[in-house]
Coordinates of C-alpha atoms in Angstrom, one line a residue:
Chain Z
M653 CA 75.2 123.3 100.6
T654 CA 77.6 122.0 103.2
G655 CA 80.0 119.2 102.7
M656 CA 79.8 115.8 104.3
I657 CA 82.1 115.6 107.3
E658 CA 83.5 112.2 108.2
P659 CA 83.2 111.0 111.8
M660 CA 86.8 110.5 112.9
I661 CA 88.8 113.0 114.8
G662 CA 92.4 113.5 114.6
R663 CA 94.6 114.7 117.4
Y664 CA 98.1 114.5 118.8
V665 CA 99.1 112.7 122.0
H666 CA 102.6 113.2 123.6
V667 CA 104.0 109.7 124.3
E668 CA 107.4 108.7 126.0
I669 CA 109.0 105.8 124.0
D670 CA 112.0 104.4 125.8
G671 CA 112.3 107.6 127.7
D672 CA 112.3 109.8 124.6
P673 CA 109.3 112.1 124.0
H674 CA 107.3 111.6 120.8
R675 CA 104.3 113.4 119.3
I676 CA 102.1 110.8 117.9
Y677 CA 99.2 111.5 115.5
F678 CA 96.0 109.4 115.8
E679 CA 92.5 109.3 114.6
E680 CA 89.5 107.9 116.3
N681 CA 85.8 107.3 116.2
G682 CA 83.3 105.4 118.3
A683 CA 82.8 104.3 121.7
G684 CA 83.2 100.9 123.4
V685 CA 86.0 98.3 123.4
P686 CA 89.3 100.0 122.2
L687 CA 90.4 98.8 118.9
V688 CA 93.8 99.9 118.1
C689 CA 94.8 99.6 114.4
L690 CA 98.5 99.2 113.1
H691 CA 99.4 100.3 109.6
T692 CA 101.7 98.5 107.3
A693 CA 105.3 99.2 106.7
G694 CA 106.2 102.6 104.8
S695 CA 102.5 103.7 105.0
D696 CA 100.3 105.5 107.8
G697 CA 97.0 105.3 109.4
R698 CA 95.2 106.5 106.4
Q699 CA 94.8 102.9 105.4
W700 CA 92.1 102.5 108.2
R701 CA 90.0 105.3 107.1
H702 CA 87.0 103.2 106.0
L703 CA 87.1 101.1 109.2
L704 CA 87.3 104.4 111.3
A705 CA 84.1 105.6 109.5
D706 CA 82.2 102.4 109.9
E707 CA 79.0 103.5 111.7
A708 CA 78.0 100.1 112.8
L709 CA 81.3 99.1 114.2
A710 CA 81.8 102.5 115.8
K711 CA 78.7 101.8 118.1
K712 CA 80.5 98.9 119.7
F713 CA 84.3 99.9 119.4
R714 CA 86.5 102.9 120.1
I715 CA 88.3 102.4 116.7
I716 CA 91.8 104.2 117.0
A717 CA 94.5 104.4 114.2
F718 CA 97.9 106.1 114.9
D719 CA 100.8 106.9 112.8
M720 CA 104.0 105.4 113.9
P721 CA 106.9 107.8 114.5
W722 CA 108.4 108.7 111.0
H723 CA 105.2 107.9 109.4
G724 CA 102.2 110.1 108.2
K725 CA 101.7 112.9 110.6
S726 CA 103.9 111.6 113.3
N727 CA 107.2 113.3 112.9
P728 CA 110.4 111.8 114.0
P729 CA 111.3 112.8 117.6
A730 CA 113.0 116.1 118.2
S731 CA 116.1 114.0 119.5
W732 CA 116.6 112.6 115.9
T733 CA 119.9 113.8 114.3
G734 CA 119.5 112.3 110.9
E735 CA 120.7 108.9 111.3
E736 CA 119.1 106.2 109.3
Y737 CA 115.6 105.0 110.7
C738 CA 115.5 101.5 111.7
L739 CA 112.7 99.7 113.4
T740 CA 113.4 96.9 115.9
T741 CA 111.1 94.4 117.6
A742 CA 111.7 96.0 120.9
R743 CA 111.2 99.4 119.7
Y744 CA 108.0 98.6 117.9
T745 CA 106.6 96.8 121.0
Q746 CA 107.5 99.7 123.2
T747 CA 105.8 102.1 120.7
I748 CA 102.5 100.3 120.7
R749 CA 102.4 99.7 124.6
A750 CA 103.4 103.3 125.3
F751 CA 100.7 104.6 122.9
C752 CA 98.0 102.4 124.6
Q753 CA 99.3 103.6 128.1
A754 CA 99.2 107.3 127.0
L755 CA 95.5 107.0 126.0
A756 CA 94.9 104.9 129.2
L757 CA 93.2 102.2 127.1
E758 CA 92.1 99.3 129.3
K759 CA 92.9 95.9 127.5
P760 CA 92.5 97.1 124.0
V761 CA 92.1 94.9 121.0
V762 CA 95.0 95.4 118.7
M763 CA 94.7 94.7 114.9
G764 CA 97.8 95.0 112.7
C765 CA 98.6 94.4 109.1
S766 CA 102.0 93.2 107.6
I767 CA 104.6 94.4 109.9
G768 CA 101.6 95.3 112.3
G769 CA 100.5 91.7 111.9
R770 CA 104.0 90.4 112.9
I771 CA 104.2 92.6 115.9
V772 CA 100.8 91.5 117.0
L773 CA 102.4 87.9 117.3
N774 CA 105.1 89.4 119.6
L775 CA 102.5 91.1 121.7
A776 CA 100.8 87.7 121.9
I777 CA 104.1 86.2 123.0
E778 CA 105.3 88.8 125.4
H779 CA 102.3 90.7 126.7
A780 CA 99.1 88.7 126.0
R781 CA 97.3 89.7 129.2
E782 CA 97.5 93.4 128.4
F783 CA 95.2 92.9 125.5
H784 CA 91.6 91.8 125.0
A785 CA 92.2 90.2 121.7
L786 CA 94.8 90.3 118.9
I787 CA 94.2 90.3 115.2
G788 CA 97.1 89.7 112.7
L789 CA 96.3 90.6 109.0
E790 CA 98.9 89.3 106.6
A791 CA 100.7 87.8 109.5
A792 CA 103.1 85.1 110.0
D793 CA 106.1 84.2 112.2
F794 CA 108.4 84.6 109.1
Q795 CA 108.2 84.8 105.4
A796 CA 110.7 84.4 102.5
P797 CA 112.2 87.7 101.2
W798 CA 111.4 88.5 97.5
Y799 CA 113.5 91.5 96.7
D800 CA 116.6 93.4 97.9
T801 CA 115.5 96.2 100.2
S802 CA 118.5 98.3 99.2
W803 CA 116.6 99.3 96.3
L804 CA 114.1 101.2 98.5
H805 CA 116.6 103.9 99.5
R806 CA 119.3 105.1 97.1
P807 CA 119.5 108.5 95.4
D808 CA 119.5 107.1 91.9
V809 CA 116.0 105.5 92.2
H810 CA 113.0 107.4 93.2
G811 CA 111.9 106.1 96.5
G812 CA 108.3 106.8 96.4
E813 CA 108.0 105.3 92.9
V814 CA 109.9 102.1 93.6
C815 CA 108.1 101.7 97.0
A816 CA 104.8 101.8 95.5
A817 CA 105.7 99.8 92.3
L818 CA 107.0 96.9 94.5
V819 CA 103.9 96.6 96.7
S820 CA 101.4 97.1 93.7
G821 CA 101.7 93.5 93.0
L822 CA 100.6 92.7 96.5
I823 CA 97.1 94.1 95.8
A824 CA 94.5 91.6 94.5
P825 CA 93.4 92.3 90.9
Q826 CA 89.8 92.4 91.9
S827 CA 90.4 95.6 94.1
P828 CA 88.8 98.7 92.8
D829 CA 91.2 101.0 90.9
A830 CA 90.6 104.0 93.1
S831 CA 91.3 101.9 96.3
R832 CA 94.4 100.5 94.6
R833 CA 95.6 104.0 93.8
E834 CA 95.0 105.3 97.2
T835 CA 96.9 102.4 98.8
L836 CA 99.9 103.1 96.6
W837 CA 99.7 106.9 97.2
C838 CA 100.6 106.5 100.9
Y839 CA 103.7 104.5 99.7
M840 CA 104.8 107.1 97.4
Q841 CA 104.5 109.7 100.2
S842 CA 106.6 107.9 102.8
G843 CA 109.8 109.7 104.0
P844 CA 113.2 108.4 102.5
G845 CA 114.3 105.2 103.9
V846 CA 111.3 104.7 106.0
F847 CA 109.9 101.6 104.3
K848 CA 113.4 100.1 104.3
G849 CA 113.8 100.8 108.1
D850 CA 110.4 99.3 108.9
L851 CA 111.6 96.2 107.0
Y852 CA 114.6 95.8 109.2
F853 CA 112.1 94.5 111.8
Y854 CA 110.1 92.4 109.2
R855 CA 113.2 90.8 107.6
V856 CA 116.0 90.8 110.0
D857 CA 115.1 91.7 113.6
G858 CA 111.5 90.1 113.9
D859 CA 111.9 86.5 113.1
L860 CA 109.4 84.7 115.3
R861 CA 110.0 81.1 114.2
G862 CA 110.2 78.9 117.1
R863 CA 108.5 81.5 119.6
V864 CA 105.0 81.5 118.5
E865 CA 104.4 78.0 119.8
G866 CA 104.3 79.5 123.3
I867 CA 101.4 81.9 122.5
D868 CA 98.5 81.2 125.1
T869 CA 95.2 81.9 123.2
G870 CA 93.4 81.3 126.5
A871 CA 95.1 84.5 127.9
C872 CA 94.3 86.5 124.7
P873 CA 92.4 85.2 121.7
L874 CA 94.3 85.4 118.4
Y875 CA 92.8 85.9 114.9
L876 CA 94.9 85.6 111.7
L877 CA 93.5 86.5 108.5
T878 CA 95.5 86.7 105.2
G879 CA 94.5 87.6 101.5
E880 CA 94.7 85.0 98.8
Y881 CA 96.7 87.4 96.5
D882 CA 99.4 88.2 99.2
F883 CA 102.5 86.7 97.8
S884 CA 104.7 88.4 100.5
C885 CA 103.1 86.9 103.5
T886 CA 101.4 83.9 101.7
P887 CA 98.4 82.1 102.8
D888 CA 100.7 79.2 103.5
D889 CA 102.9 81.3 105.6
T890 CA 99.9 82.1 107.8
R891 CA 98.5 78.5 107.8
R892 CA 102.0 77.4 109.0
T893 CA 101.9 80.0 111.8
A894 CA 98.3 79.2 112.9
A895 CA 99.2 75.5 112.9
A896 CA 101.8 76.2 115.5
I897 CA 99.5 78.1 117.9
K898 CA 96.9 76.2 119.7
G899 CA 93.6 77.8 119.6
A900 CA 94.4 80.5 116.8
S901 CA 91.8 81.3 114.4
L902 CA 92.6 81.2 110.7
T903 CA 90.9 82.8 107.7
I904 CA 92.1 83.0 104.2
M905 CA 90.4 86.0 102.5
E906 CA 89.4 85.7 98.9
Q907 CA 89.9 88.5 96.4
L908 CA 92.1 90.3 98.8
G909 CA 96.0 90.8 98.9
H910 CA 98.4 92.5 101.4
F911 CA 96.3 95.6 102.2
P912 CA 92.8 94.3 102.9
M913 CA 91.5 97.4 104.8
S914 CA 92.6 99.9 102.2
E915 CA 92.7 98.1 98.9
N916 CA 89.1 96.7 99.1
P917 CA 87.3 97.9 102.2
E918 CA 84.0 96.4 101.3
Q919 CA 85.5 92.9 100.7
F920 CA 87.5 93.2 103.9
R921 CA 84.5 94.1 106.0
R922 CA 82.9 90.8 105.0
Y923 CA 85.7 89.1 106.9
I924 CA 86.6 91.3 109.8
A925 CA 83.0 92.2 110.9
P926 CA 82.4 88.5 112.0
V927 CA 85.7 88.5 113.9
L928 CA 85.0 91.8 115.8
N929 CA 81.5 90.6 116.6
Q930 CA 82.9 87.5 118.0
I931 CA 85.2 89.3 120.2
L932 CA 82.4 91.6 121.4
E933 CA 80.1 88.6 122.2
Q934 CA 83.1 87.1 124.2
S935 CA 83.7 90.4 126.0
I936 CA 79.9 90.5 126.9
S937 CA 80.0 86.8 128.1
D938 CA 83.2 87.6 130.2
K939 CA 81.5 90.6 131.8
Q940 CA 78.4 88.5 132.7
G941 CA 80.6 85.9 134.1
E942 CA 82.2 88.5 136.4
H943 CA 78.7 89.6 137.7
L944 CA 77.5 85.9 138.4
Chain Q
M690 CA 105.2 84.1 71.1
G691 CA 102.6 86.1 69.1
A692 CA 101.4 88.3 72.2
F693 CA 105.0 89.5 72.8
A694 CA 105.4 90.7 69.3
G695 CA 102.2 92.8 69.6
I696 CA 103.5 94.7 72.8
P697 CA 105.2 97.7 70.8
A698 CA 102.0 98.3 69.0
L699 CA 100.0 98.2 72.1
L700 CA 102.4 100.5 73.8
D701 CA 102.1 103.0 71.1
Q702 CA 98.4 103.1 71.8
A703 CA 99.0 103.9 75.6
P704 CA 100.2 107.6 75.8
A705 CA 100.1 107.7 79.5
L706 CA 102.4 104.7 79.8
I707 CA 104.9 106.2 77.3
L708 CA 104.9 109.4 79.3
R709 CA 105.9 107.5 82.3
G710 CA 108.8 105.9 80.5
R711 CA 109.8 109.2 78.7
T712 CA 113.1 109.2 80.4
L713 CA 114.0 105.6 79.6
D714 CA 116.5 104.5 76.9
C715 CA 117.5 101.0 77.4
E716 CA 118.4 97.6 75.8
C717 CA 116.9 94.8 77.5
L718 CA 116.0 91.1 77.0
L719 CA 112.4 90.2 77.7
G720 CA 110.0 87.4 77.1
P721 CA 109.8 83.5 77.2
I722 CA 112.8 81.8 78.8
D723 CA 113.9 79.9 75.8
H724 CA 112.7 82.4 73.1
P725 CA 113.2 86.0 74.5
F726 CA 113.4 89.2 72.4
H727 CA 115.8 91.9 72.3
A728 CA 114.0 95.1 73.1
S729 CA 115.2 98.6 72.3
I730 CA 113.4 101.2 74.3
R731 CA 113.8 105.0 73.5
G732 CA 111.7 107.6 75.3
G733 CA 109.4 105.0 76.7
R734 CA 108.6 103.5 73.3
I735 CA 109.8 100.1 72.1
I736 CA 111.4 101.0 68.7
D737 CA 112.7 97.5 68.1
L738 CA 111.7 94.0 69.2
T739 CA 113.9 91.4 67.6
P740 CA 113.9 87.6 68.6
A741 CA 117.1 86.5 70.4
P742 CA 119.8 85.4 69.8
V743 CA 121.4 88.3 67.8
L744 CA 125.1 88.0 67.5
M745 CA 126.9 90.2 70.1
R746 CA 123.6 92.2 71.0
Y747 CA 124.1 94.0 74.3
W748 CA 121.4 94.2 77.0
R749 CA 121.3 95.8 80.5
F750 CA 118.8 93.5 82.1
S751 CA 116.7 90.5 81.3
Y752 CA 113.3 89.6 82.5
R753 CA 112.3 86.1 81.2
A754 CA 109.4 83.7 82.4
S755 CA 108.1 80.3 81.3
A756 CA 105.4 80.1 78.7
V757 CA 102.9 79.0 81.4
A758 CA 103.8 82.1 83.5
W759 CA 103.2 84.5 80.8
A760 CA 99.7 82.6 79.9
E761 CA 98.8 82.9 83.5
Y762 CA 100.0 86.6 83.9
W763 CA 97.9 87.6 80.9
K764 CA 94.6 86.0 82.1
P765 CA 91.9 88.7 82.5
V766 CA 92.0 87.9 86.2
P767 CA 95.3 86.2 87.0
R768 CA 95.5 83.5 89.6
P769 CA 97.1 84.3 93.1
G770 CA 100.9 84.0 92.7
W771 CA 100.8 84.5 88.9
H772 CA 99.5 88.0 89.0
D773 CA 102.9 90.1 89.3
L774 CA 106.2 90.0 87.8
L775 CA 107.9 89.5 91.1
A776 CA 105.4 87.1 92.3
L777 CA 106.7 85.1 89.3
T778 CA 110.4 85.4 90.3
K779 CA 109.5 84.4 93.8
R780 CA 107.8 81.2 92.7
E781 CA 110.8 80.6 90.3
E782 CA 108.7 80.9 87.2
A783 CA 110.8 83.9 86.1
V784 CA 114.3 85.1 86.2
L785 CA 115.6 88.6 86.4
E786 CA 119.2 89.1 85.6
G787 CA 121.9 91.8 84.8
D788 CA 122.1 95.5 85.7
L789 CA 118.6 95.9 87.4
H790 CA 118.8 99.7 87.7
P791 CA 116.6 100.6 84.6
F792 CA 114.1 97.9 85.7
M793 CA 113.8 98.9 89.2
A794 CA 113.7 102.7 88.4
H795 CA 110.8 102.1 86.1
L796 CA 109.4 99.1 87.9
Q797 CA 105.7 100.1 87.4
Y798 CA 106.3 101.0 83.9
F799 CA 107.7 97.5 83.0
K800 CA 104.9 95.8 85.0
D801 CA 102.4 97.6 83.0
V802 CA 104.1 97.2 79.6
L803 CA 104.4 93.6 80.1
A804 CA 100.8 93.3 81.2
L805 CA 99.5 95.1 78.0
P806 CA 98.4 91.8 76.3
R807 CA 96.2 91.0 79.4
S808 CA 93.6 93.6 78.4
H809 CA 93.9 93.0 74.7
R810 CA 93.4 89.3 74.5
P811 CA 90.4 88.1 72.6
T812 CA 87.7 86.6 74.8
V813 CA 87.5 82.8 74.4
P814 CA 83.9 81.6 74.6
S815 CA 83.7 78.9 77.4

């Protein structure tokens, strides 16, 4: 008896980021409006495997998830000489735009979670017209720190164990045990210092307070969805951010935490499917308008 | 607090958790803010739990939370923001002090040990 083969296909694309060649791993499934999914800090594209395999959504969207450089199967670039990894707002923005350009994606939807949610806000601020719609999961212009990131990368504490243990509390108690463990497994496998390096963007370089007010949701619709159990990017952080952006859509998701797509895929689908359908309807309506 | 006094016995019945703490030997101060316990951990087992204060007793780190915080943390399904040790420190319902190395190096162990009363609380009829 042959085994069930999942529909997503993984490949590598060669991308120049700030002039430096990178070999980026991505998985994709489906056809239609491009939907690029961004993983959280210190993890990788495996977080999106349930969405990638979603048969109904794949009929309407070309769902794509890539591993950021230093994450998952995207190695550091050949130019790396061992210096500490450190993600900046500019570098993160360049990476996403370069990836989309390398795949020749025309006005993709971008959906990011956590740091991916924060950078989605920056895309909305600086490059709204390049995107069809933007979705920020667990996203806010800023959130208060709740631990010292130096614990994430030191030789006398196991990095994988401490990274996973820190974020374990961000998962809702209702999430299935197997999904909880799988979500944490990705954190246990992250390279040394990578989670910490991602958080440089999140904690230090990517403070968007005072900038989100300029987002034009008329140029690109913006959807913000946050889990009620996320005490890192709290529902109040997202409410404050949404309140500052005219036209932003806000949803607080029950029984979900900081990793909605991987910690409880079924519960997440209840919230994200209507958003994606709304984006699709808007896309059809826009195209009909073009033909009138 | 009765639930705290029962944690060593609950831990003795959790071999997988003891295994995770097998390299841990530590003196720490745990429990309610005003009435914590001195805990002596050896090889992942709590071999002594004594109400503080004990004259000149040494501890490396302390995790203490309000009585309300422990009650919420031990609910079968804790409410958002009351469901994790560091959620409690963020909302200032708990304090973490001292040399944090043993706590951070065994973070999931401490989260799970201090959650043991959650799954062993008698169900209160509504």
